[in-house]
Amino acid sequence: MKVLVVGAGGREHALCWKLRQSPQLSELYCAPGSAGIEQVADRVPIAVDEVHKLAEFASDLRIDLTVVGPELPLSLGLADEFVSRGLKVFGPRKQAAELESSKVFAKRFMERHGIPTAPFEVVHDPQEALRAAKTFGFPVVLKADGLASGKGVFVVQDGGELAAAIKALFEDRKFGAASDRVVVEGFLPGEEVSVIALCDGERLLPMATSKDYKRIGEGDTGPNTGGMGAHSPSLVLDKEQAADVAERILKPTLAGMAGEGHPIVGVLYAGLMMTDDGPQVLEYNLRFGDPEAQALLLR
């Protein structure tokens, strides 16, 4: 079996390392890969956003399965391009990937389907953001609508931090078009946990739980990053709670997306806050988390 992995980070290294252990594997490629990945897979000099070139490579080499690591190529329609060529791909189509690529879409989807999440408001300028933040009170959370490499979320504690976040999002345009719209939502106290499941559009298979640490500073302080580290399993989610998460969040999400014509094929990742009122969704990803994949796949 010939497999292509798309990406170049630690997540893709873990995927390649795990795939290499399969007796069904005959050839393994990674685009663009890295020096570390080169130890377990053949590197292909194609960037993750070069969707057509990736599809041509997969067609020319008759790749049996493509596994997509990062979110960017999914948001650009990689799965759509591959499916149109009759190629098998582990990852959702562009419209389904919007559950991750648009915070606004995700929040409104949860609202439509009764999936527990923090109260929110969508804003378009600094004045609206300031008004919404004052409505929720401190601490409050501001999120860029689009993809921002895990850095577009601000948890602000006071007026000074709020002003800085609004400036970064709307005035400095730190995240470009990703912050044309911003989600302002109430802060949820509790413990974070990552729940990841494999999906075929109708069924799901939950993997082990994990927890990632996003903040850049020692002691889980400072601004968010794409991820500083992770461990698996989570220490705050037992088997009974995991079953509750599957029933209250994962299954309704899968059914809701399928019902709206956008089935999830690949990974459904729910970033949760375990609160006194039960699990609440902070975010969705439709690919393996990084660094969570490194903790999960190497177990």
PDB file of N, CA and C in Angstrom, residues 50-148:
ATOM      1  N   GLU A  50      -0.021  23.621  -2.036  1.00  0.00           N
ATOM      2  CA  GLU A  50       0.001  23.368  -3.481  1.00  0.00           C
ATOM      3  C   GLU A  50      -0.885  22.152  -3.787  1.00  0.00           C
ATOM      4  N   VAL A  51      -2.171  22.382  -3.659  1.00  0.00           N
ATOM      5  CA  VAL A  51      -3.153  21.297  -3.710  1.00  0.00           C
ATOM      6  C   VAL A  51      -3.106  20.538  -5.029  1.00  0.00           C
ATOM      7  N   HIS A  52      -3.055  21.264  -6.147  1.00  0.00           N
ATOM      8  CA  HIS A  52      -3.071  20.606  -7.455  1.00  0.00           C
ATOM      9  C   HIS A  52      -1.805  19.786  -7.678  1.00  0.00           C
ATOM     10  N   LYS A  53      -0.666  20.290  -7.246  1.00  0.00           N
ATOM     11  CA  LYS A  53       0.580  19.538  -7.391  1.00  0.00           C
ATOM     12  C   LYS A  53       0.561  18.270  -6.541  1.00  0.00           C
ATOM     13  N   LEU A  54       0.005  18.370  -5.342  1.00  0.00           N
ATOM     14  CA  LEU A  54      -0.115  17.191  -4.484  1.00  0.00           C
ATOM     15  C   LEU A  54      -1.008  16.138  -5.137  1.00  0.00           C
ATOM     16  N   ALA A  55      -2.112  16.588  -5.732  1.00  0.00           N
ATOM     17  CA  ALA A  55      -3.027  15.658  -6.396  1.00  0.00           C
ATOM     18  C   ALA A  55      -2.368  15.016  -7.613  1.00  0.00           C
ATOM     19  N   GLU A  56      -1.598  15.802  -8.355  1.00  0.00           N
ATOM     20  CA  GLU A  56      -0.898  15.256  -9.522  1.00  0.00           C
ATOM     21  C   GLU A  56       0.128  14.213  -9.096  1.00  0.00           C
ATOM     22  N   PHE A  57       0.852  14.507  -8.009  1.00  0.00           N
ATOM     23  CA  PHE A  57       1.834  13.546  -7.503  1.00  0.00           C
ATOM     24  C   PHE A  57       1.145  12.247  -7.098  1.00  0.00           C
ATOM     25  N   ALA A  58       0.050  12.373  -6.365  1.00  0.00           N
ATOM     26  CA  ALA A  58      -0.674  11.183  -5.912  1.00  0.00           C
ATOM     27  C   ALA A  58      -1.217  10.377  -7.091  1.00  0.00           C
ATOM     28  N   SER A  59      -1.682  11.075  -8.126  1.00  0.00           N
ATOM     29  CA  SER A  59      -2.189  10.384  -9.318  1.00  0.00           C
ATOM     30  C   SER A  59      -1.064   9.680 -10.063  1.00  0.00           C
ATOM     31  N   ASP A  60       0.048  10.400 -10.264  1.00  0.00           N
ATOM     32  CA  ASP A  60       1.167   9.850 -11.032  1.00  0.00           C
ATOM     33  C   ASP A  60       1.750   8.605 -10.369  1.00  0.00           C
ATOM     34  N   LEU A  61       1.841   8.621  -9.027  1.00  0.00           N
ATOM     35  CA  LEU A  61       2.431   7.484  -8.315  1.00  0.00           C
ATOM     36  C   LEU A  61       1.388   6.460  -7.866  1.00  0.00           C
ATOM     37  N   ARG A  62       0.138   6.713  -8.211  1.00  0.00           N
ATOM     38  CA  ARG A  62      -0.957   5.817  -7.836  1.00  0.00           C
ATOM     39  C   ARG A  62      -0.963   5.558  -6.324  1.00  0.00           C
ATOM     40  N   ILE A  63      -0.964   6.667  -5.590  1.00  0.00           N
ATOM     41  CA  ILE A  63      -1.014   6.601  -4.125  1.00  0.00           C
ATOM     42  C   ILE A  63      -2.349   6.002  -3.694  1.00  0.00           C
ATOM     43  N   ASP A  64      -2.306   5.041  -2.794  1.00  0.00           N
ATOM     44  CA  ASP A  64      -3.530   4.378  -2.338  1.00  0.00           C
ATOM     45  C   ASP A  64      -4.294   5.189  -1.295  1.00  0.00           C
ATOM     46  N   LEU A  65      -3.572   5.945  -0.464  1.00  0.00           N
ATOM     47  CA  LEU A  65      -4.216   6.722   0.598  1.00  0.00           C
ATOM     48  C   LEU A  65      -3.368   7.938   0.931  1.00  0.00           C
ATOM     49  N   THR A  66      -4.018   9.088   1.040  1.00  0.00           N
ATOM     50  CA  THR A  66      -3.348  10.314   1.476  1.00  0.00           C
ATOM     51  C   THR A  66      -3.904  10.720   2.833  1.00  0.00           C
ATOM     52  N   VAL A  67      -3.012  10.960   3.785  1.00  0.00           N
ATOM     53  CA  VAL A  67      -3.384  11.375   5.137  1.00  0.00           C
ATOM     54  C   VAL A  67      -2.949  12.829   5.311  1.00  0.00           C
ATOM     55  N   VAL A  68      -3.897  13.704   5.606  1.00  0.00           N
ATOM     56  CA  VAL A  68      -3.610  15.136   5.698  1.00  0.00           C
ATOM     57  C   VAL A  68      -3.354  15.518   7.149  1.00  0.00           C
ATOM     58  N   GLY A  69      -2.212  16.169   7.403  1.00  0.00           N
ATOM     59  CA  GLY A  69      -1.874  16.596   8.745  1.00  0.00           C
ATOM     60  C   GLY A  69      -2.453  17.951   9.110  1.00  0.00           C
ATOM     61  N   PRO A  70      -1.991  19.044   8.478  1.00  0.00           N
ATOM     62  CA  PRO A  70      -2.409  20.388   8.891  1.00  0.00           C
ATOM     63  C   PRO A  70      -3.768  20.802   8.335  1.00  0.00           C
ATOM     64  N   GLU A  71      -4.296  21.880   8.916  1.00  0.00           N
ATOM     65  CA  GLU A  71      -5.623  22.360   8.549  1.00  0.00           C
ATOM     66  C   GLU A  71      -5.654  23.142   7.243  1.00  0.00           C
ATOM     67  N   LEU A  72      -4.535  23.819   6.889  1.00  0.00           N
ATOM     68  CA  LEU A  72      -4.546  24.704   5.722  1.00  0.00           C
ATOM     69  C   LEU A  72      -4.954  23.999   4.434  1.00  0.00           C
ATOM     70  N   PRO A  73      -4.325  22.885   4.056  1.00  0.00           N
ATOM     71  CA  PRO A  73      -4.743  22.255   2.795  1.00  0.00           C
ATOM     72  C   PRO A  73      -6.189  21.782   2.801  1.00  0.00           C
ATOM     73  N   LEU A  74      -6.714  21.403   3.957  1.00  0.00           N
ATOM     74  CA  LEU A  74      -8.124  21.011   4.033  1.00  0.00           C
ATOM     75  C   LEU A  74      -9.025  22.208   3.755  1.00  0.00           C
ATOM     76  N   SER A  75      -8.642  23.371   4.309  1.00  0.00           N
ATOM     77  CA  SER A  75      -9.440  24.582   4.095  1.00  0.00           C
ATOM     78  C   SER A  75      -9.364  25.058   2.651  1.00  0.00           C
ATOM     79  N   LEU A  76      -8.325  24.625   1.924  1.00  0.00           N
ATOM     80  CA  LEU A  76      -8.158  24.994   0.516  1.00  0.00           C
ATOM     81  C   LEU A  76      -8.816  23.993  -0.427  1.00  0.00           C
ATOM     82  N   GLY A  77      -9.411  22.949   0.126  1.00  0.00           N
ATOM     83  CA  GLY A  77     -10.127  21.987  -0.704  1.00  0.00           C
ATOM     84  C   GLY A  77      -9.308  20.826  -1.210  1.00  0.00           C
ATOM     85  N   LEU A  78      -8.268  20.435  -0.475  1.00  0.00           N
ATOM     86  CA  LEU A  78      -7.445  19.305  -0.910  1.00  0.00           C
ATOM     87  C   LEU A  78      -8.280  18.041  -1.082  1.00  0.00           C
ATOM     88  N   ALA A  79      -9.127  17.733  -0.107  1.00  0.00           N
ATOM     89  CA  ALA A  79      -9.929  16.508  -0.194  1.00  0.00           C
ATOM     90  C   ALA A  79     -10.852  16.541  -1.406  1.00  0.00           C
ATOM     91  N   ASP A  80     -11.421  17.706  -1.707  1.00  0.00           N
ATOM     92  CA  ASP A  80     -12.297  17.836  -2.875  1.00  0.00           C
ATOM     93  C   ASP A  80     -11.535  17.516  -4.156  1.00  0.00           C
ATOM     94  N   GLU A  81     -10.320  18.060  -4.260  1.00  0.00           N
ATOM     95  CA  GLU A  81      -9.501  17.833  -5.452  1.00  0.00           C
ATOM     96  C   GLU A  81      -9.135  16.360  -5.596  1.00  0.00           C
ATOM     97  N   PHE A  82      -8.757  15.736  -4.492  1.00  0.00           N
ATOM     98  CA  PHE A  82      -8.375  14.328  -4.541  1.00  0.00           C
ATOM     99  C   PHE A  82      -9.568  13.448  -4.899  1.00  0.00           C
ATOM    100  N   VAL A  83     -10.709  13.695  -4.267  1.00  0.00           N
ATOM    101  CA  VAL A  83     -11.904  12.888  -4.539  1.00  0.00           C
ATOM    102  C   VAL A  83     -12.327  13.031  -5.999  1.00  0.00           C
ATOM    103  N   SER A  84     -12.211  14.243  -6.550  1.00  0.00           N
ATOM    104  CA  SER A  84     -12.595  14.463  -7.949  1.00  0.00           C
ATOM    105  C   SER A  84     -11.730  13.666  -8.908  1.00  0.00           C
ATOM    106  N   ARG A  85     -10.532  13.277  -8.458  1.00  0.00           N
ATOM    107  CA  ARG A  85      -9.623  12.475  -9.282  1.00  0.00           C
ATOM    108  C   ARG A  85      -9.707  10.985  -8.951  1.00  0.00           C
ATOM    109  N   GLY A  86     -10.630  10.626  -8.068  1.00  0.00           N
ATOM    110  CA  GLY A  86     -10.773   9.230  -7.698  1.00  0.00           C
ATOM    111  C   GLY A  86      -9.729   8.744  -6.720  1.00  0.00           C
ATOM    112  N   LEU A  87      -9.114   9.672  -5.983  1.00  0.00           N
ATOM    113  CA  LEU A  87      -8.071   9.332  -5.014  1.00  0.00           C
ATOM    114  C   LEU A  87      -8.661   9.262  -3.610  1.00  0.00           C
ATOM    115  N   LYS A  88      -8.202   8.308  -2.823  1.00  0.00           N
ATOM    116  CA  LYS A  88      -8.674   8.167  -1.450  1.00  0.00           C
ATOM    117  C   LYS A  88      -7.881   9.087  -0.533  1.00  0.00           C
ATOM    118  N   VAL A  89      -8.614   9.819   0.305  1.00  0.00           N
ATOM    119  CA  VAL A  89      -7.970  10.784   1.197  1.00  0.00           C
ATOM    120  C   VAL A  89      -8.607  10.706   2.581  1.00  0.00           C
ATOM    121  N   PHE A  90      -7.761  10.768   3.600  1.00  0.00           N
ATOM    122  CA  PHE A  90      -8.219  10.776   4.991  1.00  0.00           C
ATOM    123  C   PHE A  90      -8.267  12.230   5.436  1.00  0.00           C
ATOM    124  N   GLY A  91      -9.439  12.825   5.281  1.00  0.00           N
ATOM    125  CA  GLY A  91      -9.623  14.229   5.618  1.00  0.00           C
ATOM    126  C   GLY A  91     -10.914  14.735   5.014  1.00  0.00           C
ATOM    127  N   PRO A  92     -11.540  15.738   5.615  1.00  0.00           N
ATOM    128  CA  PRO A  92     -12.844  16.217   5.160  1.00  0.00           C
ATOM    129  C   PRO A  92     -12.747  17.158   3.966  1.00  0.00           C
ATOM    130  N   ARG A  93     -13.862  17.262   3.254  1.00  0.00           N
ATOM    131  CA  ARG A  93     -13.943  18.228   2.163  1.00  0.00           C
ATOM    132  C   ARG A  93     -13.987  19.653   2.725  1.00  0.00           C
ATOM    133  N   LYS A  94     -13.828  20.612   1.815  1.00  0.00           N
ATOM    134  CA  LYS A  94     -13.672  22.015   2.216  1.00  0.00           C
ATOM    135  C   LYS A  94     -14.841  22.515   3.055  1.00  0.00           C
ATOM    136  N   GLN A  95     -16.063  22.209   2.644  1.00  0.00           N
ATOM    137  CA  GLN A  95     -17.216  22.735   3.381  1.00  0.00           C
ATOM    138  C   GLN A  95     -17.314  22.130   4.774  1.00  0.00           C
ATOM    139  N   ALA A  96     -16.954  20.857   4.915  1.00  0.00           N
ATOM    140  CA  ALA A  96     -16.942  20.252   6.249  1.00  0.00           C
ATOM    141  C   ALA A  96     -15.823  20.833   7.093  1.00  0.00           C
ATOM    142  N   ALA A  97     -14.680  21.122   6.446  1.00  0.00           N
ATOM    143  CA  ALA A  97     -13.527  21.672   7.160  1.00  0.00           C
ATOM    144  C   ALA A  97     -13.805  23.057   7.726  1.00  0.00           C
ATOM    145  N   GLU A  98     -14.894  23.695   7.269  1.00  0.00           N
ATOM    146  CA  GLU A  98     -15.262  25.007   7.797  1.00  0.00           C
ATOM    147  C   GLU A  98     -15.589  24.937   9.285  1.00  0.00           C
ATOM    148  N   LEU A  99     -15.913  23.758   9.778  1.00  0.00           N
ATOM    149  CA  LEU A  99     -16.165  23.594  11.212  1.00  0.00           C
ATOM    150  C   LEU A  99     -14.927  23.978  12.014  1.00  0.00           C
ATOM    151  N   GLU A 100     -13.751  23.825  11.411  1.00  0.00           N
ATOM    152  CA  GLU A 100     -12.514  24.276  12.037  1.00  0.00           C
ATOM    153  C   GLU A 100     -12.065  25.630  11.511  1.00  0.00           C
ATOM    154  N   SER A 101     -12.186  25.852  10.214  1.00  0.00           N
ATOM    155  CA  SER A 101     -11.604  27.051   9.611  1.00  0.00           C
ATOM    156  C   SER A 101     -12.394  28.318   9.889  1.00  0.00           C
ATOM    157  N   SER A 102     -13.610  28.189  10.427  1.00  0.00           N
ATOM    158  CA  SER A 102     -14.403  29.366  10.791  1.00  0.00           C
ATOM    159  C   SER A 102     -14.999  29.193  12.178  1.00  0.00           C
ATOM    160  N   LYS A 103     -14.522  29.993  13.129  1.00  0.00           N
ATOM    161  CA  LYS A 103     -15.071  29.950  14.486  1.00  0.00           C
ATOM    162  C   LYS A 103     -16.543  30.365  14.485  1.00  0.00           C
ATOM    163  N   VAL A 104     -16.891  31.306  13.602  1.00  0.00           N
ATOM    164  CA  VAL A 104     -18.279  31.762  13.529  1.00  0.00           C
ATOM    165  C   VAL A 104     -19.181  30.618  13.070  1.00  0.00           C
ATOM    166  N   PHE A 105     -18.764  29.917  12.020  1.00  0.00           N
ATOM    167  CA  PHE A 105     -19.546  28.771  11.547  1.00  0.00           C
ATOM    168  C   PHE A 105     -19.713  27.743  12.652  1.00  0.00           C
ATOM    169  N   ALA A 106     -18.618  27.438  13.360  1.00  0.00           N
ATOM    170  CA  ALA A 106     -18.657  26.417  14.413  1.00  0.00           C
ATOM    171  C   ALA A 106     -19.617  26.806  15.533  1.00  0.00           C
ATOM    172  N   LYS A 107     -19.553  28.064  15.982  1.00  0.00           N
ATOM    173  CA  LYS A 107     -20.427  28.490  17.080  1.00  0.00           C
ATOM    174  C   LYS A 107     -21.896  28.451  16.653  1.00  0.00           C
ATOM    175  N   ARG A 108     -22.174  28.899  15.441  1.00  0.00           N
ATOM    176  CA  ARG A 108     -23.562  28.895  14.972  1.00  0.00           C
ATOM    177  C   ARG A 108     -24.057  27.470  14.732  1.00  0.00           C
ATOM    178  N   PHE A 109     -23.154  26.593  14.299  1.00  0.00           N
ATOM    179  CA  PHE A 109     -23.509  25.176  14.147  1.00  0.00           C
ATOM    180  C   PHE A 109     -23.890  24.586  15.500  1.00  0.00           C
ATOM    181  N   MET A 110     -23.081  24.843  16.519  1.00  0.00           N
ATOM    182  CA  MET A 110     -23.388  24.326  17.855  1.00  0.00           C
ATOM    183  C   MET A 110     -24.700  24.887  18.372  1.00  0.00           C
ATOM    184  N   GLU A 111     -24.947  26.148  18.088  1.00  0.00           N
ATOM    185  CA  GLU A 111     -26.195  26.779  18.508  1.00  0.00           C
ATOM    186  C   GLU A 111     -27.392  26.094  17.847  1.00  0.00           C
ATOM    187  N   ARG A 112     -27.256  25.791  16.550  1.00  0.00           N
ATOM    188  CA  ARG A 112     -28.352  25.139  15.815  1.00  0.00           C
ATOM    189  C   ARG A 112     -28.649  23.745  16.350  1.00  0.00           C
ATOM    190  N   HIS A 113     -27.616  23.042  16.789  1.00  0.00           N
ATOM    191  CA  HIS A 113     -27.777  21.628  17.142  1.00  0.00           C
ATOM    192  C   HIS A 113     -27.752  21.368  18.648  1.00  0.00           C
ATOM    193  N   GLY A 114     -27.800  22.420  19.441  1.00  0.00           N
ATOM    194  CA  GLY A 114     -27.885  22.250  20.885  1.00  0.00           C
ATOM    195  C   GLY A 114     -26.660  21.618  21.514  1.00  0.00           C
ATOM    196  N   ILE A 115     -25.501  21.852  20.933  1.00  0.00           N
ATOM    197  CA  ILE A 115     -24.252  21.310  21.466  1.00  0.00           C
ATOM    198  C   ILE A 115     -23.686  22.312  22.469  1.00  0.00           C
ATOM    199  N   PRO A 116     -23.378  21.885  23.686  1.00  0.00           N
ATOM    200  CA  PRO A 116     -22.979  22.826  24.739  1.00  0.00           C
ATOM    201  C   PRO A 116     -21.697  23.583  24.419  1.00  0.00           C
ATOM    202  N   THR A 117     -21.768  24.904  24.533  1.00  0.00           N
ATOM    203  CA  THR A 117     -20.622  25.780  24.307  1.00  0.00           C
ATOM    204  C   THR A 117     -20.874  27.086  25.041  1.00  0.00           C
ATOM    205  N   ALA A 118     -19.867  27.927  25.129  1.00  0.00           N
ATOM    206  CA  ALA A 118     -20.007  29.199  25.839  1.00  0.00           C
ATOM    207  C   ALA A 118     -20.927  30.156  25.078  1.00  0.00           C
ATOM    208  N   PRO A 119     -21.662  31.022  25.793  1.00  0.00           N
ATOM    209  CA  PRO A 119     -22.446  32.057  25.116  1.00  0.00           C
ATOM    210  C   PRO A 119     -21.510  32.963  24.324  1.00  0.00           C
ATOM    211  N   PHE A 120     -21.998  33.481  23.187  1.00  0.00           N
ATOM    212  CA  PHE A 120     -21.090  34.220  22.300  1.00  0.00           C
ATOM    213  C   PHE A 120     -21.817  35.308  21.537  1.00  0.00           C
ATOM    214  N   GLU A 121     -21.015  36.167  20.922  1.00  0.00           N
ATOM    215  CA  GLU A 121     -21.516  37.184  20.005  1.00  0.00           C
ATOM    216  C   GLU A 121     -20.476  37.364  18.905  1.00  0.00           C
ATOM    217  N   VAL A 122     -20.934  37.571  17.675  1.00  0.00           N
ATOM    218  CA  VAL A 122     -20.037  37.810  16.543  1.00  0.00           C
ATOM    219  C   VAL A 122     -19.940  39.312  16.315  1.00  0.00           C
ATOM    220  N   VAL A 123     -18.704  39.831  16.249  1.00  0.00           N
ATOM    221  CA  VAL A 123     -18.495  41.273  16.092  1.00  0.00           C
ATOM    222  C   VAL A 123     -17.619  41.542  14.870  1.00  0.00           C
ATOM    223  N   HIS A 124     -17.684  42.805  14.393  1.00  0.00           N
ATOM    224  CA  HIS A 124     -16.993  43.156  13.151  1.00  0.00           C
ATOM    225  C   HIS A 124     -16.071  44.359  13.280  1.00  0.00           C
ATOM    226  N   ASP A 125     -16.067  45.020  14.426  1.00  0.00           N
ATOM    227  CA  ASP A 125     -15.203  46.187  14.590  1.00  0.00           C
ATOM    228  C   ASP A 125     -14.879  46.378  16.074  1.00  0.00           C
ATOM    229  N   PRO A 126     -13.929  47.263  16.386  1.00  0.00           N
ATOM    230  CA  PRO A 126     -13.512  47.449  17.780  1.00  0.00           C
ATOM    231  C   PRO A 126     -14.639  47.861  18.714  1.00  0.00           C
ATOM    232  N   GLN A 127     -15.541  48.713  18.227  1.00  0.00           N
ATOM    233  CA  GLN A 127     -16.623  49.188  19.090  1.00  0.00           C
ATOM    234  C   GLN A 127     -17.564  48.042  19.481  1.00  0.00           C
ATOM    235  N   GLU A 128     -17.902  47.207  18.497  1.00  0.00           N
ATOM    236  CA  GLU A 128     -18.759  46.057  18.793  1.00  0.00           C
ATOM    237  C   GLU A 128     -18.064  45.091  19.751  1.00  0.00           C
ATOM    238  N   ALA A 129     -16.757  44.902  19.552  1.00  0.00           N
ATOM    239  CA  ALA A 129     -15.996  43.989  20.412  1.00  0.00           C
ATOM    240  C   ALA A 129     -15.974  44.492  21.849  1.00  0.00           C
ATOM    241  N   LEU A 130     -15.765  45.792  22.012  1.00  0.00           N
ATOM    242  CA  LEU A 130     -15.719  46.388  23.344  1.00  0.00           C
ATOM    243  C   LEU A 130     -17.067  46.254  24.044  1.00  0.00           C
ATOM    244  N   ARG A 131     -18.141  46.527  23.299  1.00  0.00           N
ATOM    245  CA  ARG A 131     -19.482  46.416  23.879  1.00  0.00           C
ATOM    246  C   ARG A 131     -19.789  44.976  24.292  1.00  0.00           C
ATOM    247  N   ALA A 132     -19.471  44.017  23.417  1.00  0.00           N
ATOM    248  CA  ALA A 132     -19.756  42.612  23.718  1.00  0.00           C
ATOM    249  C   ALA A 132     -18.947  42.133  24.916  1.00  0.00           C
ATOM    250  N   ALA A 133     -17.676  42.542  24.973  1.00  0.00           N
ATOM    251  CA  ALA A 133     -16.817  42.130  26.087  1.00  0.00           C
ATOM    252  C   ALA A 133     -17.362  42.653  27.410  1.00  0.00           C
ATOM    253  N   LYS A 134     -17.840  43.882  27.413  1.00  0.00           N
ATOM    254  CA  LYS A 134     -18.399  44.455  28.637  1.00  0.00           C
ATOM    255  C   LYS A 134     -19.674  43.717  29.049  1.00  0.00           C
ATOM    256  N   THR A 135     -20.419  43.232  28.068  1.00  0.00           N
ATOM    257  CA  THR A 135     -21.634  42.473  28.360  1.00  0.00           C
ATOM    258  C   THR A 135     -21.316  41.176  29.093  1.00  0.00           C
ATOM    259  N   PHE A 136     -20.261  40.483  28.648  1.00  0.00           N
ATOM    260  CA  PHE A 136     -19.884  39.208  29.267  1.00  0.00           C
ATOM    261  C   PHE A 136     -19.119  39.408  30.569  1.00  0.00           C
ATOM    262  N   GLY A 137     -18.359  40.504  30.668  1.00  0.00           N
ATOM    263  CA  GLY A 137     -17.545  40.740  31.858  1.00  0.00           C
ATOM    264  C   GLY A 137     -16.236  39.968  31.804  1.00  0.00           C
ATOM    265  N   PHE A 138     -15.301  40.347  32.689  1.00  0.00           N
ATOM    266  CA  PHE A 138     -13.978  39.703  32.706  1.00  0.00           C
ATOM    267  C   PHE A 138     -13.976  38.477  33.617  1.00  0.00           C
ATOM    268  N   PRO A 139     -13.152  37.468  33.275  1.00  0.00           N
ATOM    269  CA  PRO A 139     -12.391  37.343  32.030  1.00  0.00           C
ATOM    270  C   PRO A 139     -13.315  37.048  30.858  1.00  0.00           C
ATOM    271  N   VAL A 140     -12.852  37.416  29.654  1.00  0.00           N
ATOM    272  CA  VAL A 140     -13.635  37.214  28.446  1.00  0.00           C
ATOM    273  C   VAL A 140     -12.690  36.725  27.352  1.00  0.00           C
ATOM    274  N   VAL A 141     -13.245  36.055  26.361  1.00  0.00           N
ATOM    275  CA  VAL A 141     -12.430  35.432  25.317  1.00  0.00           C
ATOM    276  C   VAL A 141     -12.757  36.046  23.961  1.00  0.00           C
ATOM    277  N   LEU A 142     -11.712  36.399  23.201  1.00  0.00           N
ATOM    278  CA  LEU A 142     -11.863  36.896  21.835  1.00  0.00           C
ATOM    279  C   LEU A 142     -11.163  35.929  20.890  1.00  0.00           C
ATOM    280  N   LYS A 143     -11.840  35.563  19.799  1.00  0.00           N
ATOM    281  CA  LYS A 143     -11.287  34.592  18.853  1.00  0.00           C
ATOM    282  C   LYS A 143     -11.415  35.107  17.426  1.00  0.00           C
ATOM    283  N   ALA A 144     -10.297  35.129  16.702  1.00  0.00           N
ATOM    284  CA  ALA A 144     -10.352  35.415  15.273  1.00  0.00           C
ATOM    285  C   ALA A 144     -11.173  34.332  14.587  1.00  0.00           C
ATOM    286  N   ASP A 145     -11.996  34.721  13.640  1.00  0.00           N
ATOM    287  CA  ASP A 145     -12.875  33.761  12.972  1.00  0.00           C
ATOM    288  C   ASP A 145     -12.103  32.704  12.191  1.00  0.00           C
ATOM    289  N   GLY A 146     -11.080  33.127  11.448  1.00  0.00           N
ATOM    290  CA  GLY A 146     -10.379  32.219  10.546  1.00  0.00           C
ATOM    291  C   GLY A 146      -9.167  31.555  11.163  1.00  0.00           C
ATOM    292  N   LEU A 147      -8.442  30.807  10.336  1.00  0.00           N
ATOM    293  CA  LEU A 147      -7.262  30.078  10.786  1.00  0.00           C
ATOM    294  C   LEU A 147      -6.148  31.040  11.171  1.00  0.00           C
ATOM    295  N   ALA A 148      -5.524  30.786  12.322  1.00  0.00           N
ATOM    296  CA  ALA A 148      -4.469  31.669  12.823  1.00  0.00           C
ATOM    297  C   ALA A 148      -3.359  30.876  13.502  1.00  0.00           C
TER     298      ALA A 148
END
